[in-house]
Amino acid sequence: MDPHLLRTYVTVARLGSFSEAARELGYTQSAVSQHIAALEQDLGAALLTRRPVAPTPAGARLLEHAGPLLLRLDAARAEVVRMAAAPEQGLTLAATSTALTPRTVRALPVAGVTLAVLPRDEVPAAVATGAADLGLVDGLAAPSDPLRLPDVAPLGVRGLAEGPVAVLLAEDHPLARRPGLRLGDLVDARWIDAPDTGLPLARLRAASGTSGFRPAVRYDGTDLRTLTALVAAGHGLALLPRWAAEEARGTVAVPLTAPRVVHRTELLHTGTLRGPARTLAAQLDVTRS
């Protein structure tokens, strides 16, 4: 399967238009049509309906494979290019907002760092494709268990830290004076779904074995202060690392007592670490908590 044809197909399916795909890819519309026809002939299946332009069942299945396949190709290219290139003096670090603990921030070099705060699922891809030299991801896990990361490419993973988590509530919330809270008692509470800032509700459902934790508000962003402001205003609860919850104004952080889970932070990299990336990784190892 020709990856160039596959990229064209993914673009057409995403945009729902041959002409828009041609503009984005820098091809003529005729060339895009030829790419799709060649891919359909190669696979022996129709991949798109034409009016409207949408994936067929076979095309939808191909899309599920296409993303990881193309990402692995990008990752392989990036790693080979990185190995052949001269070491750079700068460093790009991709991180989730709550992976940037105070200890982690203090470990950063005083100069030469580009910090990109990204959604959780985008950090592994940024490292795999060479957009970032290192990645910091975090999430909810059982003690000593690794995080469940997207299978984007072979990545080196180092566990950096595990810490307690807390439920963040508005100061006047009825549960704000509790010494501790069990996750099972909060299944039907009002929650803020902030998958790229707070600990994702999907992980709460998995940890509790229920289908509860329905969101009252959805926040698609990575700004921790926005999430804590929503909690302070009474829009719902959030689960955060305790260090982040205790710093939020107008809120109360109540320790989560059950189930026994932790906030885990991991460092991601590709290949052998060199230069500034190796130095920072070593410094982060030293500052483990």
Coordinates of C-alpha atoms in Angstrom, one line a residue:
M1 CA 0.0 0.0 0.0
D2 CA 1.5 3.3 -1.1
P3 CA 1.7 5.7 1.9
H4 CA 1.3 8.7 -0.5
L5 CA -2.0 7.4 -1.6
L6 CA -3.0 6.6 2.0
R7 CA -2.2 10.2 3.1
T8 CA -4.4 11.5 0.3
Y9 CA -7.2 9.2 1.3
V10 CA -7.0 10.3 5.0
T11 CA -7.0 13.9 4.0
V12 CA -10.1 13.5 1.7
A13 CA -11.9 11.6 4.4
R14 CA -11.1 14.2 7.1
L15 CA -12.1 17.1 4.9
G16 CA -15.1 15.4 3.2
S17 CA -14.0 17.1 -0.1
F18 CA -11.7 16.2 -3.0
S19 CA -11.2 19.9 -3.8
E20 CA -10.4 20.9 -0.2
A21 CA -8.0 18.0 0.0
A22 CA -6.3 19.0 -3.2
R23 CA -5.8 22.6 -1.9
E24 CA -4.3 21.3 1.4
L25 CA -2.0 18.8 -0.2
G26 CA -0.9 21.0 -3.1
Y27 CA -2.3 18.7 -5.8
T28 CA -4.8 19.1 -8.6
Q29 CA -8.2 17.8 -7.9
S30 CA -7.7 15.3 -10.8
A31 CA -4.5 14.0 -9.1
V32 CA -6.4 13.5 -5.8
S33 CA -9.1 11.5 -7.7
Q34 CA -6.5 9.4 -9.3
H35 CA -4.9 8.7 -5.9
I36 CA -8.2 7.5 -4.5
A37 CA -9.0 5.4 -7.5
A38 CA -5.5 3.8 -7.4
L39 CA -5.9 3.0 -3.7
E40 CA -9.3 1.5 -4.2
Q41 CA -8.0 -0.6 -7.1
D42 CA -5.1 -1.8 -5.0
L43 CA -7.4 -2.9 -2.1
G44 CA -10.2 -4.1 -4.2
A45 CA -12.8 -2.1 -2.3
A46 CA -14.7 1.2 -2.5
L47 CA -13.4 3.5 0.2
L48 CA -15.5 6.6 -0.3
T49 CA -19.0 7.5 -1.4
R50 CA -18.9 10.5 -3.6
R51 CA -22.1 12.4 -2.8
P52 CA -21.6 13.1 0.0
V53 CA -17.9 12.3 0.3
A54 CA -17.7 10.0 3.2
P55 CA -16.0 6.7 4.1
T56 CA -17.7 3.4 3.3
P57 CA -17.6 0.7 5.9
A58 CA -14.3 -0.6 4.4
G59 CA -13.0 3.0 4.2
A60 CA -13.8 3.6 7.9
R61 CA -11.9 0.4 8.8
L62 CA -8.9 1.6 6.8
L63 CA -9.0 4.9 8.6
E64 CA -8.5 3.1 12.0
H65 CA -5.3 1.6 10.6
A66 CA -4.1 4.6 8.7
G67 CA -3.4 7.0 11.6
P68 CA -1.0 4.6 13.4
L69 CA 0.6 3.4 10.2
L70 CA 1.4 6.9 8.9
L71 CA 2.5 8.0 12.4
R72 CA 5.0 5.1 12.6
L73 CA 6.4 6.1 9.2
D74 CA 6.8 9.7 10.4
A75 CA 8.4 8.4 13.5
A76 CA 10.9 6.2 11.6
R77 CA 11.9 9.1 9.4
A78 CA 12.3 11.5 12.3
E79 CA 14.5 9.1 14.2
V80 CA 16.8 8.4 11.3
V81 CA 17.1 12.1 10.5
R82 CA 17.8 12.8 14.2
M83 CA 20.5 10.2 14.3
A84 CA 22.2 11.6 11.2
A85 CA 21.9 15.3 12.2
A86 CA 24.5 17.1 14.4
P87 CA 23.4 17.5 18.0
E88 CA 21.4 20.7 18.6
Q89 CA 21.9 23.0 21.6
G90 CA 18.2 23.6 22.1
L91 CA 15.6 21.3 23.6
T92 CA 11.8 21.0 23.0
L93 CA 9.8 19.4 25.7
A94 CA 6.1 18.4 25.2
A95 CA 4.1 18.0 28.3
T96 CA 0.6 17.8 29.7
S97 CA -0.3 20.6 32.0
T98 CA -0.4 18.5 35.2
A99 CA 2.8 16.7 34.4
L100 CA 4.6 20.0 35.0
T101 CA 4.9 19.6 38.8
P102 CA 6.9 22.2 40.7
R103 CA 9.9 19.8 41.0
T104 CA 9.8 19.2 37.2
V105 CA 9.7 22.9 36.4
R106 CA 12.7 23.6 38.7
A107 CA 14.6 20.9 36.9
L108 CA 14.3 22.7 33.5
P109 CA 17.4 24.4 32.2
V110 CA 17.5 28.2 32.6
A111 CA 17.8 28.8 28.8
G112 CA 17.4 27.0 25.5
V113 CA 14.1 25.2 26.2
T114 CA 10.9 25.3 24.2
L115 CA 8.0 24.1 26.2
A116 CA 4.8 22.9 24.5
V117 CA 1.8 22.1 26.7
L118 CA -0.3 19.6 24.7
P119 CA -3.4 17.4 25.1
R120 CA -2.5 14.0 26.6
D121 CA -2.8 12.0 23.4
E122 CA -0.7 14.4 21.4
V123 CA 2.4 14.2 23.6
P124 CA 3.5 10.6 22.5
A125 CA 3.0 11.6 18.8
A126 CA 5.0 14.7 19.2
V127 CA 8.0 12.7 20.6
A128 CA 7.6 9.9 18.1
T129 CA 7.6 12.3 15.1
G130 CA 10.5 14.4 16.3
A131 CA 8.4 17.5 17.1
A132 CA 9.6 17.2 20.6
D133 CA 12.9 15.8 22.0
L134 CA 11.2 14.6 25.3
G135 CA 7.7 14.2 26.5
L136 CA 6.1 14.3 29.9
V137 CA 2.7 12.6 30.3
D138 CA 0.7 11.9 33.4
G139 CA -2.5 10.1 34.4
L140 CA -4.4 8.0 36.9
A141 CA -2.9 4.6 37.7
A142 CA -2.7 1.9 40.4
P143 CA 0.5 2.2 42.4
S144 CA 3.6 1.1 40.4
D145 CA 1.5 0.4 37.3
P146 CA 2.6 2.1 34.0
L147 CA 0.3 4.5 32.2
R148 CA -1.8 3.3 29.2
L149 CA -0.3 5.2 26.3
P150 CA -1.4 5.3 22.7
D151 CA 0.5 2.8 20.6
V152 CA 2.0 5.4 18.2
A153 CA 5.6 4.1 17.8
P154 CA 8.3 2.4 19.9
L155 CA 9.1 4.9 22.7
G156 CA 11.4 4.8 25.7
V157 CA 9.4 5.3 28.9
R158 CA 10.7 6.2 32.4
G159 CA 8.5 6.4 35.4
L160 CA 9.4 9.7 37.2
A161 CA 6.9 10.2 40.0
E162 CA 3.8 9.0 41.8
G163 CA 1.8 11.1 44.1
P164 CA -1.6 11.4 45.8
V165 CA -4.8 12.7 44.1
A166 CA -7.6 14.9 45.4
V167 CA -11.1 15.8 44.6
L168 CA -11.4 19.5 43.9
L169 CA -14.7 21.1 45.1
A170 CA -16.0 24.6 45.5
E171 CA -15.6 26.0 49.0
D172 CA -19.4 25.9 49.6
H173 CA -19.9 22.4 48.3
P174 CA -21.7 20.1 50.7
L175 CA -18.8 17.6 50.7
A176 CA -16.0 20.2 51.1
R177 CA -15.6 19.5 54.9
R178 CA -15.1 15.8 54.5
P179 CA -11.7 14.5 55.6
G180 CA -11.7 12.1 52.6
L181 CA -13.8 10.9 49.7
R182 CA -14.4 7.6 48.1
L183 CA -14.7 7.6 44.3
G184 CA -17.8 5.3 44.5
D185 CA -19.7 8.0 46.5
L186 CA -19.2 10.5 43.7
V187 CA -20.5 8.5 40.7
D188 CA -23.6 10.7 40.4
A189 CA -22.0 14.0 41.3
R190 CA -21.7 16.9 38.8
W191 CA -18.3 16.7 37.1
I192 CA -16.3 18.8 34.8
D193 CA -14.9 16.8 31.9
A194 CA -11.5 18.2 31.2
P195 CA -9.6 15.3 29.6
D196 CA -6.5 17.4 28.8
T197 CA -6.2 19.2 32.2
G198 CA -7.9 17.2 35.0
L199 CA -7.6 13.4 35.3
P200 CA -9.9 12.0 32.6
L201 CA -13.4 10.9 33.5
A202 CA -12.9 7.7 31.4
R203 CA -10.2 6.7 33.9
L204 CA -12.5 7.3 36.8
R205 CA -15.1 5.0 35.2
A206 CA -12.4 2.4 34.7
A207 CA -11.2 2.7 38.3
S208 CA -14.6 2.5 39.8
G209 CA -16.0 -0.1 37.4
T210 CA -19.1 2.0 36.7
S211 CA -20.6 4.0 33.8
G212 CA -21.2 7.1 35.9
F213 CA -19.2 10.3 36.2
R214 CA -21.3 12.1 33.6
P215 CA -20.0 15.6 32.9
A216 CA -22.0 18.8 33.6
V217 CA -19.5 20.9 31.7
R218 CA -16.9 20.0 29.1
Y219 CA -13.6 22.0 29.0
D220 CA -11.4 21.4 26.0
G221 CA -8.2 23.1 26.9
T222 CA -4.9 22.7 28.8
D223 CA -5.1 25.7 31.1
L224 CA -5.2 24.5 34.7
R225 CA -6.4 27.8 36.1
T226 CA -9.5 27.7 33.8
L227 CA -10.4 24.3 35.2
T228 CA -10.0 25.4 38.8
A229 CA -12.0 28.5 38.2
L230 CA -14.9 26.4 36.8
V231 CA -14.8 24.3 40.0
A232 CA -14.6 27.4 42.2
A233 CA -17.7 28.8 40.4
G234 CA -19.7 25.6 41.3
H235 CA -19.9 24.1 37.8
G236 CA -18.7 20.7 39.0
L237 CA -15.9 18.6 40.5
A238 CA -12.5 17.6 39.1
L239 CA -9.9 15.1 40.1
L240 CA -6.4 16.5 40.2
P241 CA -2.9 15.7 41.5
R242 CA -3.0 16.8 45.1
W243 CA -0.2 19.4 44.6
A244 CA -2.3 21.1 41.9
A245 CA -5.5 20.9 43.8
E246 CA -4.1 22.5 46.9
E247 CA -2.9 25.5 44.9
A248 CA -6.3 26.4 43.5
R249 CA -8.0 29.5 44.9
G250 CA -11.7 29.4 46.0
T251 CA -11.7 25.6 46.2
V252 CA -11.1 22.8 48.7
A253 CA -9.0 19.8 47.9
V254 CA -10.3 16.6 49.6
P255 CA -8.0 13.5 49.5
L256 CA -9.3 10.5 47.5
T257 CA -9.3 7.6 49.9
A258 CA -10.6 4.8 47.7
P259 CA -9.8 3.2 45.4
R260 CA -6.0 3.2 45.9
V261 CA -4.8 5.1 42.9
V262 CA -2.0 7.6 42.2
H263 CA -1.1 10.4 39.9
R264 CA 1.8 9.0 37.8
T265 CA 4.2 11.0 35.6
E266 CA 6.3 9.4 32.9
L267 CA 9.1 10.6 30.6
L268 CA 9.0 9.7 26.9
H269 CA 11.8 9.6 24.5
T270 CA 13.0 7.9 21.3
G271 CA 16.4 6.2 20.7
T272 CA 19.5 7.1 22.7
L273 CA 19.3 10.4 24.6
R274 CA 22.0 12.9 23.7
G275 CA 22.9 16.4 24.5
P276 CA 20.4 18.6 26.3
A277 CA 17.8 15.8 26.3
R278 CA 20.1 13.5 28.1
T279 CA 21.0 16.2 30.7
L280 CA 17.4 17.0 31.4
A281 CA 16.4 13.3 31.7
A282 CA 19.2 12.8 34.2
Q283 CA 18.1 15.9 36.2
L284 CA 14.5 14.6 36.2
D285 CA 15.7 11.3 37.5
V286 CA 17.5 13.1 40.3
T287 CA 14.3 15.0 41.3
R288 CA 12.0 12.0 41.5
S289 CA 9.4 12.2 44.2

